[in-house]
Amino acid sequence: DAKTTQPPSMDCAEGRAANLPCNHSTISGNEYVYWYRQIHSQGPQYIIHGLKNNETNEMASLIITEDRKSSTLILPPATLRDTAVYYCIVRVSRGRGAQNLVFGQGTRLTINP
Amino acid sequence: GAVVSQHPSRVICKSGTSVKIECRSLDFQATTMFWYRQFPKKSLMLMATSNEGSKATYEQGVEKDKFLINHASLTLSTLTVTSAHPEDSSFYICSASPRDNTSPLHFGNGTRLTVT
């Protein structure tokens, strides 16, 4: 089962910052928070990930609370092309080697003109 | 950045035939690749973990004789849907990680399989 909880849907106006929340209250100390998004009929696209500190890249910013039990993905500013399903994922440990991602239901973000 | 190529993007086949889907890591070596399945308006579900040079590990409820996985090299994994039935129609997606437990997984663009 996914270890994260997200709102099923959100709306945001084009040009405004979109703030997508995620709860991961059972996260372990060595587990990272990953964000992906999936545009209709495409594979998931990596956005950003982090462990403790806030992170920023060319796509988005990730704010992780000090207790690490929740995080927020910020898309500033949102464009129509940001309409997608956004997945917040805590990477599950499966021993050595690359680890799979367990997807929850995600948040369907709609950017309105 | 890391690129994963998946082919074909769409395939239509008749019931009873087999379909092979390829997943390639283009600019990195992947000892492990993952195969997911996605139904309309649903999330991705892991089917199996593909390990280079060894047998794949299947998730509970996934028939290994139905979904054959071969990972013969560090850059290629294949999923073969054998004796396809209409209920196998779905969106199949592969992913791979460059190396360690913190590098992001990168995904192919998926294969839309329709079995008639």
Short mmCIF file of N, CA and C in Angstrom, two decimals, chain B residues 19-107:
data_model
loop_
_atom_site.label_atom_id
_atom_site.label_comp_id
_atom_site.label_asym_id
_atom_site.label_seq_id
_atom_site.Cartn_x
_atom_site.Cartn_y
_atom_site.Cartn_z
N VAL B 19 2.24 -10.71 -27.51
CA VAL B 19 2.76 -9.37 -27.81
C VAL B 19 3.99 -9.11 -26.96
N LYS B 20 5.04 -8.59 -27.59
CA LYS B 20 6.27 -8.28 -26.86
C LYS B 20 6.43 -6.77 -26.77
N ILE B 21 6.74 -6.31 -25.56
CA ILE B 21 6.98 -4.89 -25.31
C ILE B 21 8.42 -4.74 -24.85
N GLU B 22 9.14 -3.77 -25.44
CA GLU B 22 10.54 -3.56 -25.10
C GLU B 22 10.72 -2.31 -24.25
N CYS B 23 11.65 -2.40 -23.33
CA CYS B 23 12.00 -1.26 -22.49
C CYS B 23 13.52 -1.13 -22.50
N ARG B 24 14.00 0.03 -22.93
CA ARG B 24 15.43 0.26 -23.03
C ARG B 24 15.85 1.48 -22.22
N SER B 25 16.96 1.33 -21.52
CA SER B 25 17.58 2.49 -20.88
C SER B 25 18.62 3.00 -21.88
N LEU B 26 18.45 4.24 -22.32
CA LEU B 26 19.24 4.72 -23.45
C LEU B 26 20.61 5.25 -23.06
N ASP B 27 20.75 5.82 -21.90
CA ASP B 27 22.03 6.44 -21.57
C ASP B 27 22.54 6.02 -20.21
N PHE B 28 22.06 4.89 -19.72
CA PHE B 28 22.59 4.37 -18.46
C PHE B 28 22.33 2.88 -18.40
N GLN B 29 23.02 2.23 -17.52
CA GLN B 29 22.81 0.79 -17.33
C GLN B 29 21.87 0.56 -16.17
N ALA B 30 20.95 -0.35 -16.36
CA ALA B 30 19.94 -0.62 -15.35
C ALA B 30 19.94 -2.10 -15.00
N THR B 31 20.45 -2.43 -13.83
CA THR B 31 20.41 -3.83 -13.41
C THR B 31 19.00 -4.24 -13.03
N THR B 32 18.18 -3.27 -12.71
CA THR B 32 16.80 -3.55 -12.33
C THR B 32 15.84 -2.66 -13.10
N MET B 33 14.82 -3.26 -13.65
CA MET B 33 13.75 -2.51 -14.29
C MET B 33 12.44 -2.99 -13.68
N PHE B 34 11.44 -2.14 -13.75
CA PHE B 34 10.13 -2.46 -13.17
C PHE B 34 9.05 -2.35 -14.23
N TRP B 35 8.10 -3.25 -14.16
CA TRP B 35 6.95 -3.22 -15.07
C TRP B 35 5.68 -2.94 -14.28
N TYR B 36 4.95 -1.95 -14.78
CA TYR B 36 3.70 -1.54 -14.15
C TYR B 36 2.56 -1.71 -15.14
N ARG B 37 1.37 -1.76 -14.58
CA ARG B 37 0.15 -1.83 -15.39
C ARG B 37 -0.81 -0.78 -14.86
N GLN B 38 -1.53 -0.15 -15.77
CA GLN B 38 -2.45 0.90 -15.36
C GLN B 38 -3.77 0.78 -16.11
N PHE B 39 -4.86 0.69 -15.37
CA PHE B 39 -6.20 0.68 -15.96
C PHE B 39 -6.71 2.11 -16.01
N PRO B 40 -7.71 2.37 -16.87
CA PRO B 40 -8.23 3.73 -17.02
C PRO B 40 -8.64 4.35 -15.70
N LYS B 41 -8.19 5.57 -15.49
CA LYS B 41 -8.51 6.37 -14.30
C LYS B 41 -8.02 5.73 -13.00
N LYS B 42 -7.11 4.81 -13.10
CA LYS B 42 -6.54 4.18 -11.92
C LYS B 42 -5.06 4.48 -11.83
N SER B 43 -4.48 4.17 -10.69
CA SER B 43 -3.05 4.40 -10.50
C SER B 43 -2.23 3.25 -11.07
N LEU B 44 -0.93 3.43 -11.08
CA LEU B 44 -0.03 2.38 -11.57
C LEU B 44 0.08 1.28 -10.53
N MET B 45 0.10 0.04 -11.01
CA MET B 45 0.30 -1.09 -10.13
C MET B 45 1.50 -1.89 -10.58
N LEU B 46 2.41 -2.15 -9.66
CA LEU B 46 3.62 -2.91 -9.99
C LEU B 46 3.25 -4.35 -10.33
N MET B 47 3.76 -4.82 -11.46
CA MET B 47 3.54 -6.20 -11.87
C MET B 47 4.73 -7.08 -11.48
N ALA B 48 5.92 -6.59 -11.80
CA ALA B 48 7.09 -7.42 -11.59
C ALA B 48 8.35 -6.57 -11.60
N THR B 49 9.36 -7.13 -10.97
CA THR B 49 10.69 -6.52 -10.96
C THR B 49 11.59 -7.38 -11.83
N SER B 50 12.23 -6.73 -12.79
CA SER B 50 13.06 -7.42 -13.76
C SER B 50 14.53 -7.25 -13.40
N ASN B 51 15.21 -8.35 -13.18
CA ASN B 51 16.60 -8.31 -12.77
C ASN B 51 17.50 -8.86 -13.87
N GLU B 52 18.50 -8.10 -14.24
CA GLU B 52 19.41 -8.51 -15.31
C GLU B 52 20.09 -9.81 -14.97
N GLY B 53 19.99 -10.76 -15.87
CA GLY B 53 20.67 -12.03 -15.70
C GLY B 53 20.01 -13.01 -14.76
N SER B 54 18.85 -12.69 -14.24
CA SER B 54 18.17 -13.63 -13.35
C SER B 54 16.66 -13.55 -13.57
N LYS B 55 15.95 -14.39 -12.86
CA LYS B 55 14.49 -14.44 -13.04
C LYS B 55 13.82 -13.21 -12.45
N ALA B 56 12.73 -12.85 -13.07
CA ALA B 56 11.98 -11.70 -12.56
C ALA B 56 11.23 -12.08 -11.28
N THR B 57 10.96 -11.08 -10.48
CA THR B 57 10.17 -11.26 -9.27
C THR B 57 8.78 -10.69 -9.52
N TYR B 58 7.75 -11.51 -9.39
CA TYR B 58 6.40 -11.10 -9.70
C TYR B 58 5.62 -10.74 -8.44
N GLU B 59 4.76 -9.75 -8.57
CA GLU B 59 3.89 -9.37 -7.46
C GLU B 59 2.77 -10.40 -7.32
N GLN B 60 2.21 -10.44 -6.15
CA GLN B 60 1.14 -11.39 -5.87
C GLN B 60 -0.02 -11.17 -6.83
N GLY B 61 -0.49 -12.26 -7.40
CA GLY B 61 -1.63 -12.17 -8.31
C GLY B 61 -1.25 -11.99 -9.77
N VAL B 62 0.02 -11.81 -10.06
CA VAL B 62 0.47 -11.65 -11.45
C VAL B 62 1.01 -12.99 -11.93
N GLU B 63 0.44 -13.50 -13.03
CA GLU B 63 0.83 -14.82 -13.52
C GLU B 63 2.14 -14.74 -14.29
N LYS B 64 3.14 -15.43 -13.80
CA LYS B 64 4.45 -15.35 -14.45
C LYS B 64 4.45 -16.04 -15.81
N ASP B 65 3.59 -17.02 -16.01
CA ASP B 65 3.54 -17.69 -17.32
C ASP B 65 2.74 -16.88 -18.33
N LYS B 66 1.99 -15.95 -17.85
CA LYS B 66 1.19 -15.08 -18.71
C LYS B 66 2.01 -13.87 -19.15
N PHE B 67 2.76 -13.34 -18.23
CA PHE B 67 3.56 -12.15 -18.48
C PHE B 67 5.03 -12.53 -18.34
N LEU B 68 5.63 -12.88 -19.48
CA LEU B 68 7.03 -13.33 -19.48
C LEU B 68 7.97 -12.14 -19.53
N ILE B 69 8.91 -12.13 -18.63
CA ILE B 69 9.86 -11.04 -18.58
C ILE B 69 11.26 -11.57 -18.81
N ASN B 70 11.97 -10.89 -19.70
CA ASN B 70 13.35 -11.23 -19.99
C ASN B 70 14.21 -9.98 -19.86
N HIS B 71 15.29 -10.09 -19.12
CA HIS B 71 16.18 -8.95 -18.90
C HIS B 71 17.59 -9.42 -19.25
N ALA B 72 17.83 -9.53 -20.54
CA ALA B 72 19.05 -10.18 -21.02
C ALA B 72 20.28 -9.29 -20.98
N SER B 73 20.08 -7.98 -20.93
CA SER B 73 21.23 -7.08 -20.89
C SER B 73 20.96 -5.94 -19.92
N LEU B 74 21.97 -5.14 -19.68
CA LEU B 74 21.85 -4.04 -18.72
C LEU B 74 21.04 -2.87 -19.26
N THR B 75 20.65 -2.95 -20.53
CA THR B 75 19.88 -1.84 -21.09
C THR B 75 18.56 -2.27 -21.71
N LEU B 76 18.20 -3.53 -21.59
CA LEU B 76 16.98 -4.00 -22.24
C LEU B 76 16.23 -5.00 -21.39
N SER B 77 14.94 -4.73 -21.20
CA SER B 77 14.03 -5.69 -20.58
C SER B 77 12.81 -5.81 -21.49
N THR B 78 12.30 -7.02 -21.63
CA THR B 78 11.10 -7.21 -22.44
C THR B 78 10.00 -7.87 -21.63
N LEU B 79 8.78 -7.46 -21.94
CA LEU B 79 7.58 -8.06 -21.34
C LEU B 79 6.77 -8.66 -22.47
N THR B 80 6.51 -9.94 -22.40
CA THR B 80 5.69 -10.60 -23.41
C THR B 80 4.38 -11.04 -22.79
N VAL B 81 3.30 -10.52 -23.35
CA VAL B 81 1.97 -10.93 -22.92
C VAL B 81 1.58 -12.12 -23.79
N THR B 82 1.50 -13.28 -23.18
CA THR B 82 1.26 -14.50 -23.96
C THR B 82 -0.23 -14.81 -24.01
N SER B 83 -0.64 -15.38 -25.14
CA SER B 83 -2.04 -15.77 -25.33
C SER B 83 -2.98 -14.68 -24.81
N ALA B 84 -2.84 -13.53 -25.42
CA ALA B 84 -3.55 -12.35 -24.92
C ALA B 84 -5.07 -12.52 -24.99
N HIS B 85 -5.74 -11.95 -24.00
CA HIS B 85 -7.20 -11.93 -23.95
C HIS B 85 -7.65 -10.47 -23.81
N PRO B 86 -8.89 -10.18 -24.14
CA PRO B 86 -9.35 -8.78 -24.02
C PRO B 86 -9.12 -8.17 -22.65
N GLU B 87 -9.19 -8.98 -21.60
CA GLU B 87 -8.97 -8.42 -20.25
C GLU B 87 -7.52 -8.01 -20.00
N ASP B 88 -6.62 -8.42 -20.92
CA ASP B 88 -5.23 -7.98 -20.81
C ASP B 88 -5.04 -6.59 -21.39
N SER B 89 -6.06 -6.06 -22.03
CA SER B 89 -5.98 -4.71 -22.57
C SER B 89 -5.72 -3.73 -21.44
N SER B 90 -4.67 -2.94 -21.60
CA SER B 90 -4.27 -2.05 -20.52
C SER B 90 -3.13 -1.16 -21.00
N PHE B 91 -2.66 -0.31 -20.11
CA PHE B 91 -1.52 0.55 -20.36
C PHE B 91 -0.36 -0.03 -19.56
N TYR B 92 0.69 -0.46 -20.24
CA TYR B 92 1.84 -1.07 -19.58
C TYR B 92 3.01 -0.09 -19.61
N ILE B 93 3.65 0.08 -18.45
CA ILE B 93 4.71 1.08 -18.32
C ILE B 93 5.92 0.44 -17.66
N CYS B 94 7.10 0.73 -18.19
CA CYS B 94 8.32 0.23 -17.57
C CYS B 94 9.08 1.39 -16.95
N SER B 95 9.96 1.05 -16.02
CA SER B 95 10.80 2.07 -15.42
C SER B 95 12.15 1.47 -15.07
N ALA B 96 13.13 2.33 -14.92
CA ALA B 96 14.48 1.89 -14.59
C ALA B 96 15.18 2.96 -13.79
N SER B 97 16.13 2.52 -12.99
CA SER B 97 16.91 3.45 -12.18
C SER B 97 18.37 3.34 -12.58
N PRO B 98 19.06 4.47 -12.69
CA PRO B 98 20.47 4.43 -13.07
C PRO B 98 21.32 3.57 -12.15
N ARG B 99 21.07 3.61 -10.86
CA ARG B 99 21.92 2.80 -10.03
C ARG B 99 21.38 2.57 -8.62
N ASP B 100 21.40 3.60 -7.82
CA ASP B 100 21.25 3.36 -6.38
C ASP B 100 19.84 3.65 -5.89
N ASN B 101 19.72 3.58 -4.58
CA ASN B 101 18.39 3.67 -3.97
C ASN B 101 17.84 5.08 -3.93
N THR B 102 18.65 6.07 -4.27
CA THR B 102 18.13 7.43 -4.20
C THR B 102 18.02 8.08 -5.57
N SER B 103 18.63 7.47 -6.59
CA SER B 103 18.45 8.04 -7.93
C SER B 103 17.02 7.86 -8.36
N PRO B 104 16.43 8.86 -8.98
CA PRO B 104 15.02 8.73 -9.38
C PRO B 104 14.82 7.61 -10.39
N LEU B 105 13.70 6.95 -10.30
CA LEU B 105 13.29 6.05 -11.36
C LEU B 105 12.79 6.88 -12.53
N HIS B 106 13.15 6.45 -13.73
CA HIS B 106 12.65 7.11 -14.93
C HIS B 106 11.78 6.13 -15.69
N PHE B 107 10.73 6.67 -16.26
CA PHE B 107 9.70 5.83 -16.87
C PHE B 107 9.69 5.95 -18.39
#
